[in-house]
Amino acid sequence: MLYHLLFPLAAEFGPFNLFRYITFRTGGAVLTALVISFVIGPALIRWLKKKQGEGQPIRADGPETHLKKKGTPTMGGLMILIAVIVSTLLWVDLSNAYTWIVLLVTVGFGLVGFGDDYLKLTKRNPKGLPGKLKLIAQVGVSLVASVLIVMVTPEPLAQGLSIPFFKEVLVQLGWFFIVLSVFVTVGASNAVNLTDGLDGLAIVPVMIAAGCFGLIAYLVGNSIFANYLQLHYVPRAGELTVFCGALVGASLGFLWFNAPPAMVFMGDTGSLSVGGALGAISVVTKHEIVLAIIGGLFVLETVSVIVQVASFKLTGKRVFRMAPLHHHFEKKGWAEPTVVIRFWIIATILALIGLSTLKLR
Ligand code: 57M
């Protein structure tokens, strides 16, 4: 909004020229989202605590150390959503279709998560929305978003899958690209959701991934940098850097309150929406496969669940002491902050490997 209000006045007041630059507006988006989270955080947590009474239902079959978390409010994702949405709308070029599509995914998945959290809290049942209904809603939102992405992306990029390390390759998938895009968006959303089980565990890797994708969107959206690095140039995708900046700022603000011992959990309201947003951004920027590397921690957590459930169903035996993976290490006796910080280290290493794909091709 500021771009539309202030940039046209640049002739009268030179410094308004800055609003032309994505980098300047991204800096503004980071700071705005951070300040919004800090300002609304305490009141929001007090309000959630008052409304929720006993807070997030804690599973009796979980690690015993989690029972002391009773009374912690959830749905802190509302803080992230408000900060990201307000900051993005303030700093982005509102004529950019990609930003609206990513906002649609963020809000749509946020609503699905909100419904799930609401049911968990009002029915005091840790299961929440029936799994099938949740999945149908997620597929519905990402299907609309995927069709829109294909419609606004120029040929031959629209339905092409780019492969890391191979500069020229663009595999044309036709309508199957929509299936892939839905899979990536829903998969990323659920993977972040599964990871969100220890204080601070999910939000830092989300912040790292948002930072990496901010850079990727900036590079693929700039013809000079894209040509230099031999990336597929996606016109107007650079504007997503502003959204990623807002997500970094909001995540940092949320971490303040989610730091151990957490004052609030993000809930599905937060985990589904930020995961979905990262998935959609990877589709727009043609970096779907790279997301699996940068967000490799989320992939590892998800694979641990798949392996555990499959093994338990087929053989009656468990591969891990408990799934997802973070519970395995807790059960082995690692303290919660040890698991969290070591998982952050793994997320950072994977992000660096993911970023190296930009140059190694
Ligand atoms: C939700 N939710 C947390 C909080 C957060 C198929 C199955 C493996 C799925 C998996 C599952 O349901 N995972 C997704 C994970 C919950 O946190 C809430 O949920 C939101 C995210 N969706 O924002 O609102 C609990 O996590 C802890 N927490 C923190 N700090 C945070 O910042 O400590 C969360 C955020 C909170 C709190 O204790 O209550 C969760 O874990 O429930 N299921 C599981 O994770 C279960 N695994 C399981 O059953 N494994 C089986 C196999 C055979 C399927 C096995 O290994 O035996 C475990 N979940 C729990 N306890 N809590 C089982 C034990």
Short mmCIF file of C-alpha atoms and ligand atoms in Angstrom, two decimals:
data_model
loop_
_atom_site.label_atom_id
_atom_site.label_comp_id
_atom_site.label_asym_id
_atom_site.label_seq_id
_atom_site.Cartn_x
_atom_site.Cartn_y
_atom_site.Cartn_z
CA MET A 1 0.00 0.00 0.00
CA LEU A 2 2.86 2.34 0.90
CA TYR A 3 4.36 1.63 -2.54
CA HIS A 4 1.23 2.93 -4.26
CA LEU A 5 0.83 5.89 -1.89
CA LEU A 6 4.41 7.13 -1.66
CA PHE A 7 6.35 6.09 -4.80
CA PRO A 8 4.24 8.36 -7.10
CA LEU A 9 5.31 11.31 -4.89
CA ALA A 10 9.01 10.60 -5.52
CA ALA A 11 9.26 13.54 -7.96
CA GLU A 12 8.32 15.94 -5.12
CA PHE A 13 10.24 14.13 -2.37
CA GLY A 14 13.29 12.17 -3.60
CA PRO A 15 13.64 9.66 -0.72
CA PHE A 16 10.24 8.14 -1.68
CA ASN A 17 12.14 6.66 -4.64
CA LEU A 18 13.28 3.98 -2.17
CA PHE A 19 9.80 2.45 -2.30
CA ARG A 20 10.59 1.29 -5.82
CA TYR A 21 13.11 -1.21 -4.47
CA ILE A 22 12.08 -4.69 -3.35
CA THR A 23 15.05 -4.80 -0.95
CA PHE A 24 13.94 -1.62 0.86
CA ARG A 25 10.34 -2.78 1.10
CA THR A 26 11.47 -6.22 2.34
CA GLY A 27 13.46 -4.57 5.14
CA GLY A 28 10.33 -2.59 6.02
CA ALA A 29 8.24 -5.78 5.98
CA VAL A 30 10.64 -7.62 8.34
CA LEU A 31 10.62 -4.77 10.86
CA THR A 32 6.87 -4.14 10.63
CA ALA A 33 5.99 -7.81 11.19
CA LEU A 34 8.45 -8.02 14.09
CA VAL A 35 7.03 -4.91 15.77
CA ILE A 36 3.42 -6.08 15.23
CA SER A 37 4.19 -9.46 16.89
CA PHE A 38 5.91 -7.76 19.83
CA VAL A 39 3.07 -5.26 20.27
CA ILE A 40 0.09 -7.62 19.95
CA GLY A 41 1.83 -10.70 21.44
CA PRO A 42 1.28 -10.15 25.18
CA ALA A 43 -2.38 -9.07 24.85
CA LEU A 44 -3.12 -11.90 22.39
CA ILE A 45 -1.58 -14.50 24.71
CA ARG A 46 -3.55 -13.12 27.70
CA TRP A 47 -6.74 -13.27 25.60
CA LEU A 48 -6.04 -16.82 24.34
CA LYS A 49 -5.29 -17.95 27.89
CA LYS A 50 -8.54 -16.42 29.18
CA LYS A 51 -10.60 -18.00 26.37
CA GLN A 52 -8.88 -21.39 26.48
CA GLY A 53 -8.67 -22.01 30.22
CA GLU A 54 -6.77 -25.28 30.30
CA GLY A 55 -5.06 -24.45 26.97
CA GLN A 56 -3.74 -27.04 24.52
CA PRO A 57 -4.89 -30.56 25.46
CA ILE A 58 -1.67 -32.51 26.23
CA ARG A 59 -1.68 -36.15 25.13
CA ALA A 60 -1.42 -38.54 28.02
CA ASP A 61 0.53 -41.01 25.83
CA GLY A 62 3.26 -38.45 25.03
CA PRO A 63 6.66 -37.93 26.62
CA GLU A 64 6.07 -37.42 30.38
CA THR A 65 8.05 -34.17 30.27
CA HIS A 66 5.21 -32.64 28.23
CA LEU A 67 2.64 -32.98 31.00
CA LYS A 68 4.06 -29.87 32.67
CA LYS A 69 3.08 -27.88 29.57
CA LYS A 70 -0.57 -28.13 30.64
CA GLY A 71 -2.26 -24.72 30.56
CA THR A 72 -0.14 -23.33 27.71
CA PRO A 73 -2.48 -21.58 25.25
CA THR A 74 -2.38 -22.50 21.57
CA MET A 75 -3.45 -20.69 18.33
CA GLY A 76 -0.47 -18.32 18.69
CA GLY A 77 -0.38 -18.67 14.89
CA LEU A 78 -2.92 -15.82 14.92
CA MET A 79 -0.01 -13.55 15.90
CA ILE A 80 2.02 -14.79 12.92
CA LEU A 81 -0.95 -14.45 10.55
CA ILE A 82 -1.84 -10.90 11.64
CA ALA A 83 1.80 -9.77 11.47
CA VAL A 84 2.44 -11.35 8.05
CA ILE A 85 -0.80 -10.17 6.45
CA VAL A 86 -0.70 -6.56 7.72
CA SER A 87 3.00 -6.16 6.98
CA THR A 88 2.71 -7.69 3.49
CA LEU A 89 -0.28 -5.53 2.55
CA LEU A 90 1.58 -2.45 3.77
CA TRP A 91 4.82 -3.02 1.84
CA VAL A 92 4.00 -5.10 -1.25
CA ASP A 93 3.11 -3.96 -4.77
CA LEU A 94 -0.60 -4.79 -4.57
CA SER A 95 -0.86 -5.36 -8.33
CA ASN A 96 1.31 -8.49 -8.00
CA ALA A 97 -0.77 -11.65 -8.55
CA TYR A 98 1.74 -14.03 -6.93
CA THR A 99 1.52 -12.21 -3.60
CA TRP A 100 -2.28 -12.51 -3.57
CA ILE A 101 -2.06 -16.24 -4.38
CA VAL A 102 0.41 -16.86 -1.54
CA LEU A 103 -1.77 -14.79 0.81
CA LEU A 104 -4.77 -16.91 -0.27
CA VAL A 105 -2.89 -20.09 0.69
CA THR A 106 -1.72 -18.56 3.98
CA VAL A 107 -5.22 -17.46 5.00
CA GLY A 108 -6.96 -20.58 3.60
CA PHE A 109 -4.66 -23.01 5.41
CA GLY A 110 -4.81 -20.78 8.48
CA LEU A 111 -8.60 -21.14 8.52
CA VAL A 112 -8.35 -24.94 8.23
CA GLY A 113 -5.89 -24.93 11.15
CA PHE A 114 -8.11 -22.56 13.13
CA GLY A 115 -11.07 -24.94 12.68
CA ASP A 116 -8.91 -27.83 13.88
CA ASP A 117 -7.59 -25.95 16.92
CA TYR A 118 -11.06 -24.69 17.79
CA LEU A 119 -12.50 -28.20 17.80
CA LYS A 120 -9.58 -29.53 19.87
CA LEU A 121 -10.16 -26.82 22.44
CA THR A 122 -13.95 -26.81 22.60
CA LYS A 123 -14.32 -30.60 22.52
CA ARG A 124 -11.15 -31.09 24.64
CA ASN A 125 -10.12 -33.79 22.21
CA PRO A 126 -6.51 -33.76 20.92
CA LYS A 127 -7.66 -35.18 17.54
CA GLY A 128 -9.50 -32.03 16.32
CA LEU A 129 -10.95 -31.94 12.76
CA PRO A 130 -11.39 -35.39 11.17
CA GLY A 131 -8.21 -36.10 9.14
CA LYS A 132 -10.08 -36.61 5.85
CA LEU A 133 -11.98 -33.34 6.12
CA LYS A 134 -8.78 -31.47 6.95
CA LEU A 135 -7.06 -32.98 3.91
CA ILE A 136 -9.98 -32.20 1.57
CA ALA A 137 -9.97 -28.56 2.71
CA GLN A 138 -6.18 -28.32 2.24
CA VAL A 139 -6.37 -29.88 -1.23
CA GLY A 140 -9.24 -27.53 -2.16
CA VAL A 141 -7.31 -24.38 -1.22
CA SER A 142 -4.07 -25.52 -2.85
CA LEU A 143 -5.88 -26.66 -6.00
CA VAL A 144 -7.32 -23.16 -6.52
CA ALA A 145 -3.89 -21.63 -5.80
CA SER A 146 -2.10 -24.04 -8.17
CA VAL A 147 -4.48 -23.33 -11.07
CA LEU A 148 -4.01 -19.59 -10.50
CA ILE A 149 -0.21 -19.96 -10.42
CA VAL A 150 -0.26 -21.83 -13.74
CA MET A 151 -2.57 -19.16 -15.23
CA VAL A 152 -0.34 -16.22 -14.31
CA THR A 153 3.03 -17.85 -15.04
CA PRO A 154 4.30 -17.37 -18.62
CA GLU A 155 5.09 -20.31 -20.91
CA PRO A 156 7.20 -22.48 -20.97
CA LEU A 157 7.56 -22.09 -17.19
CA ALA A 158 3.89 -22.49 -16.25
CA GLN A 159 3.77 -26.29 -16.08
CA GLY A 160 7.50 -26.99 -16.07
CA LEU A 161 9.46 -28.58 -13.24
CA SER A 162 13.02 -27.33 -12.87
CA ILE A 163 15.68 -29.72 -11.60
CA PRO A 164 18.42 -28.50 -9.24
CA PHE A 165 22.00 -28.75 -10.55
CA PHE A 166 20.76 -28.94 -14.19
CA LYS A 167 20.56 -25.39 -15.50
CA GLU A 168 18.67 -25.88 -18.76
CA VAL A 169 16.30 -28.65 -17.76
CA LEU A 170 12.59 -27.88 -17.47
CA VAL A 171 10.48 -31.04 -17.44
CA GLN A 172 7.08 -30.31 -18.99
CA LEU A 173 4.44 -32.02 -16.83
CA GLY A 174 1.22 -30.71 -18.42
CA TRP A 175 -1.79 -31.00 -16.07
CA PHE A 176 0.25 -33.23 -13.76
CA PHE A 177 2.06 -30.06 -12.67
CA ILE A 178 -1.14 -29.07 -10.80
CA VAL A 179 -1.07 -32.43 -8.95
CA LEU A 180 2.58 -31.87 -8.06
CA SER A 181 1.90 -28.32 -6.91
CA VAL A 182 -0.97 -29.46 -4.65
CA PHE A 183 1.23 -32.25 -3.28
CA VAL A 184 4.09 -29.83 -2.49
CA THR A 185 1.81 -27.27 -0.81
CA VAL A 186 -0.22 -29.76 1.25
CA GLY A 187 2.92 -31.79 2.02
CA ALA A 188 4.88 -28.75 3.23
CA SER A 189 1.95 -27.66 5.39
CA ASN A 190 1.58 -31.05 7.09
CA ALA A 191 5.33 -31.52 7.45
CA VAL A 192 5.64 -28.25 9.42
CA ASN A 193 2.63 -29.36 11.47
CA LEU A 194 4.29 -32.66 12.41
CA THR A 195 7.54 -30.88 13.33
CA ASP A 196 5.74 -28.46 15.67
CA GLY A 197 6.00 -30.54 18.83
CA LEU A 198 8.72 -28.89 20.99
CA ASP A 199 9.20 -25.27 22.11
CA GLY A 200 10.78 -23.30 19.26
CA LEU A 201 11.36 -26.41 17.16
CA ALA A 202 9.29 -25.54 14.08
CA ILE A 203 9.43 -21.74 13.97
CA VAL A 204 13.21 -21.37 13.57
CA PRO A 205 13.45 -23.71 10.54
CA VAL A 206 10.39 -21.90 9.13
CA MET A 207 12.25 -18.62 9.54
CA ILE A 208 15.38 -20.06 7.92
CA ALA A 209 13.36 -21.42 4.98
CA ALA A 210 11.50 -18.10 4.59
CA GLY A 211 14.84 -16.26 4.52
CA CYS A 212 16.24 -18.63 1.89
CA PHE A 213 13.12 -18.36 -0.25
CA GLY A 214 13.22 -14.57 0.09
CA LEU A 215 16.62 -14.71 -1.56
CA ILE A 216 15.51 -17.26 -4.18
CA ALA A 217 12.41 -15.20 -5.11
CA TYR A 218 14.59 -12.08 -5.43
CA LEU A 219 17.08 -13.85 -7.71
CA VAL A 220 14.60 -15.68 -9.98
CA GLY A 221 12.50 -12.51 -10.25
CA ASN A 222 15.42 -10.43 -11.49
CA SER A 223 16.42 -11.15 -15.10
CA ILE A 224 20.05 -10.06 -14.58
CA PHE A 225 20.68 -12.24 -11.51
CA ALA A 226 18.65 -15.13 -12.96
CA ASN A 227 20.67 -15.06 -16.19
CA TYR A 228 23.96 -14.76 -14.33
CA LEU A 229 23.17 -17.74 -12.08
CA GLN A 230 21.45 -19.58 -14.95
CA LEU A 231 18.19 -19.90 -13.06
CA HIS A 232 14.80 -19.92 -14.74
CA TYR A 233 13.67 -16.27 -14.76
CA VAL A 234 10.15 -15.93 -13.33
CA PRO A 235 8.92 -12.40 -14.08
CA ARG A 236 7.32 -10.62 -11.07
CA ALA A 237 8.18 -13.44 -8.63
CA GLY A 238 10.65 -11.05 -6.93
CA GLU A 239 7.78 -9.37 -5.11
CA LEU A 240 7.43 -12.55 -2.97
CA THR A 241 10.65 -11.45 -1.25
CA VAL A 242 8.52 -8.89 0.60
CA PHE A 243 6.16 -11.64 1.81
CA CYS A 244 9.13 -13.80 2.88
CA GLY A 245 10.53 -10.81 4.78
CA ALA A 246 7.23 -10.41 6.61
CA LEU A 247 7.31 -14.13 7.46
CA VAL A 248 10.87 -13.86 8.81
CA GLY A 249 9.89 -10.88 11.00
CA ALA A 250 6.70 -12.55 12.26
CA SER A 251 8.55 -15.81 13.00
CA LEU A 252 11.23 -13.99 14.98
CA GLY A 253 8.53 -12.16 16.92
CA PHE A 254 6.65 -15.41 17.60
CA LEU A 255 9.87 -17.13 18.72
CA TRP A 256 10.14 -14.53 21.50
CA PHE A 257 6.98 -15.99 23.05
CA ASN A 258 7.49 -19.62 21.94
CA ALA A 259 11.03 -19.77 23.41
CA PRO A 260 11.27 -22.40 26.15
CA PRO A 261 9.33 -22.52 28.37
CA ALA A 262 6.76 -21.53 25.73
CA MET A 263 4.14 -18.95 26.69
CA VAL A 264 2.11 -19.99 23.63
CA PHE A 265 2.05 -22.67 20.89
CA MET A 266 1.32 -21.69 17.28
CA GLY A 267 -1.36 -24.36 16.88
CA ASP A 268 -2.45 -25.73 13.52
CA THR A 269 -3.53 -22.14 12.80
CA GLY A 270 0.16 -21.32 12.54
CA SER A 271 1.82 -24.53 11.38
CA LEU A 272 -0.55 -25.30 8.50
CA SER A 273 -0.54 -21.73 7.19
CA VAL A 274 3.22 -21.07 7.25
CA GLY A 275 3.97 -24.53 5.82
CA GLY A 276 1.43 -24.03 3.02
CA ALA A 277 2.87 -20.58 2.25
CA LEU A 278 6.40 -22.00 1.90
CA GLY A 279 5.08 -24.75 -0.40
CA ALA A 280 3.26 -22.26 -2.65
CA ILE A 281 6.32 -19.96 -2.82
CA SER A 282 8.50 -22.90 -3.89
CA VAL A 283 6.01 -23.64 -6.71
CA VAL A 284 5.97 -20.02 -7.96
CA THR A 285 9.77 -19.73 -7.87
CA LYS A 286 10.26 -23.12 -9.60
CA HIS A 287 12.22 -24.42 -6.60
CA GLU A 288 9.92 -27.22 -5.42
CA ILE A 289 12.72 -29.78 -5.18
CA VAL A 290 15.02 -27.30 -3.46
CA LEU A 291 12.31 -26.81 -0.79
CA ALA A 292 12.72 -30.49 0.11
CA ILE A 293 16.41 -29.76 0.81
CA ILE A 294 16.04 -26.37 2.53
CA GLY A 295 13.09 -27.72 4.52
CA GLY A 296 14.85 -31.08 4.88
CA LEU A 297 14.21 -31.16 8.63
CA PHE A 298 10.45 -31.13 7.97
CA VAL A 299 10.97 -33.96 5.46
CA LEU A 300 12.97 -36.01 7.99
CA GLU A 301 10.26 -35.60 10.63
CA THR A 302 7.58 -36.64 8.14
CA VAL A 303 9.54 -39.66 6.92
CA SER A 304 10.01 -40.77 10.55
CA VAL A 305 6.22 -40.78 10.98
CA ILE A 306 5.65 -42.68 7.73
CA VAL A 307 8.29 -45.29 8.61
CA GLN A 308 7.00 -45.66 12.18
CA VAL A 309 3.34 -46.01 11.20
CA ALA A 310 4.13 -48.41 8.31
CA SER A 311 6.39 -50.57 10.46
CA PHE A 312 3.90 -50.58 13.35
CA LYS A 313 1.01 -51.57 11.07
CA LEU A 314 2.93 -54.20 9.11
CA THR A 315 5.08 -55.81 11.79
CA GLY A 316 3.69 -54.48 15.11
CA LYS A 317 7.19 -53.21 15.87
CA ARG A 318 8.40 -49.62 16.24
CA VAL A 319 11.52 -48.32 14.44
CA PHE A 320 11.77 -45.22 16.66
CA ARG A 321 11.02 -45.05 20.37
CA MET A 322 8.28 -42.61 19.35
CA ALA A 323 7.44 -40.65 16.19
CA PRO A 324 7.88 -37.90 15.01
CA LEU A 325 11.66 -38.00 15.33
CA HIS A 326 11.98 -35.30 18.04
CA HIS A 327 10.04 -37.55 20.44
CA HIS A 328 12.52 -40.38 19.74
CA PHE A 329 15.41 -38.30 21.06
CA GLU A 330 13.36 -37.07 24.02
CA LYS A 331 12.64 -40.70 24.90
CA LYS A 332 16.37 -41.42 24.63
CA GLY A 333 16.87 -38.90 27.43
CA TRP A 334 17.97 -35.78 25.54
CA ALA A 335 16.69 -32.61 27.22
CA GLU A 336 14.10 -30.70 25.18
CA PRO A 337 16.38 -27.69 24.42
CA THR A 338 19.13 -30.09 23.31
CA VAL A 339 16.83 -31.72 20.75
CA VAL A 340 15.58 -28.32 19.60
CA ILE A 341 18.98 -26.66 19.19
CA ARG A 342 20.50 -29.71 17.46
CA PHE A 343 17.54 -29.82 15.07
CA TRP A 344 18.07 -26.09 14.35
CA ILE A 345 21.69 -26.90 13.50
CA ILE A 346 20.55 -29.63 11.09
CA ALA A 347 18.02 -27.22 9.54
CA THR A 348 20.76 -24.61 9.04
CA ILE A 349 23.11 -27.11 7.37
CA LEU A 350 20.33 -28.33 5.07
CA ALA A 351 19.41 -24.74 4.18
CA LEU A 352 23.02 -24.04 3.20
CA ILE A 353 23.09 -27.17 1.04
CA GLY A 354 19.81 -26.06 -0.55
CA LEU A 355 21.20 -22.61 -1.28
CA SER A 356 24.31 -24.11 -2.85
CA THR A 357 22.07 -25.43 -5.66
CA LEU A 358 21.76 -21.81 -6.82
CA LYS A 359 25.42 -21.68 -7.79
CA LEU A 360 26.25 -25.33 -8.49
CA ARG A 361 24.76 -25.89 -11.88
C1 57M B 1 0.63 -32.41 15.83
N1 57M B 1 1.09 -31.66 17.90
C2 57M B 1 1.75 -31.70 19.08
C3 57M B 1 0.40 -27.27 19.45
C4 57M B 1 1.14 -27.08 18.19
C5 57M B 1 0.51 -39.83 12.82
C6 57M B 1 1.07 -39.21 14.04
C7 57M B 1 2.50 -39.57 14.25
C8 57M B 1 0.83 -37.69 14.00
C9 57M B 1 1.38 -36.91 15.15
C10 57M B 1 0.66 -35.62 15.21
O1 57M B 1 -0.50 -35.54 15.47
N2 57M B 1 1.42 -34.55 14.92
C11 57M B 1 0.94 -33.22 14.65
C12 57M B 1 1.70 -32.33 16.80
C13 57M B 1 1.14 -30.80 20.20
O2 57M B 1 1.22 -29.42 19.80
C14 57M B 1 0.08 -28.78 19.34
O3 57M B 1 -0.13 -29.02 17.97
C15 57M B 1 0.25 -27.85 17.25
C16 57M B 1 0.90 -28.18 15.93
N3 57M B 1 -0.01 -28.88 15.14
O4 57M B 1 1.26 -25.74 17.87
O5 57M B 1 -0.76 -26.53 19.49
C17 57M B 1 1.99 -30.96 21.44
O6 57M B 1 3.35 -30.69 21.09
C18 57M B 1 4.01 -30.04 22.18
N4 57M B 1 4.51 -28.69 21.73
C19 57M B 1 5.49 -28.08 22.46
N5 57M B 1 5.94 -26.85 22.08
C20 57M B 1 5.47 -26.20 20.97
O7 57M B 1 5.94 -25.06 20.65
O8 57M B 1 5.94 -28.62 23.46
C21 57M B 1 4.01 -28.08 20.61
C22 57M B 1 4.47 -26.84 20.20
C23 57M B 1 1.67 -29.99 22.56
C24 57M B 1 2.98 -29.92 23.30
O9 57M B 1 3.11 -31.03 24.13
O10 57M B 1 0.59 -30.47 23.27
C25 57M B 1 1.74 -33.17 19.53
O11 57M B 1 2.83 -33.74 19.55
O12 57M B 1 0.64 -33.64 19.84
N6 57M B 1 1.25 -37.64 16.32
C26 57M B 1 2.09 -37.59 17.29
O13 57M B 1 2.89 -36.70 17.27
C27 57M B 1 2.05 -38.64 18.33
N7 57M B 1 2.85 -39.76 17.87
C28 57M B 1 2.42 -41.05 17.86
O14 57M B 1 1.30 -41.31 18.21
N8 57M B 1 3.35 -41.91 17.40
C29 57M B 1 3.17 -43.33 17.36
C30 57M B 1 3.13 -43.84 15.91
C31 57M B 1 3.06 -45.34 15.84
C32 57M B 1 2.04 -43.18 15.13
C33 57M B 1 4.37 -43.93 18.03
O15 57M B 1 5.49 -43.48 17.75
O16 57M B 1 4.17 -44.76 18.86
C34 57M B 1 2.68 -38.16 19.61
N9 57M B 1 2.15 -36.94 20.07
C35 57M B 1 2.23 -36.63 21.37
N10 57M B 1 2.56 -37.50 22.21
N11 57M B 1 1.92 -35.44 21.85
C36 57M B 1 2.56 -39.22 20.62
C37 57M B 1 2.94 -38.78 21.92
#
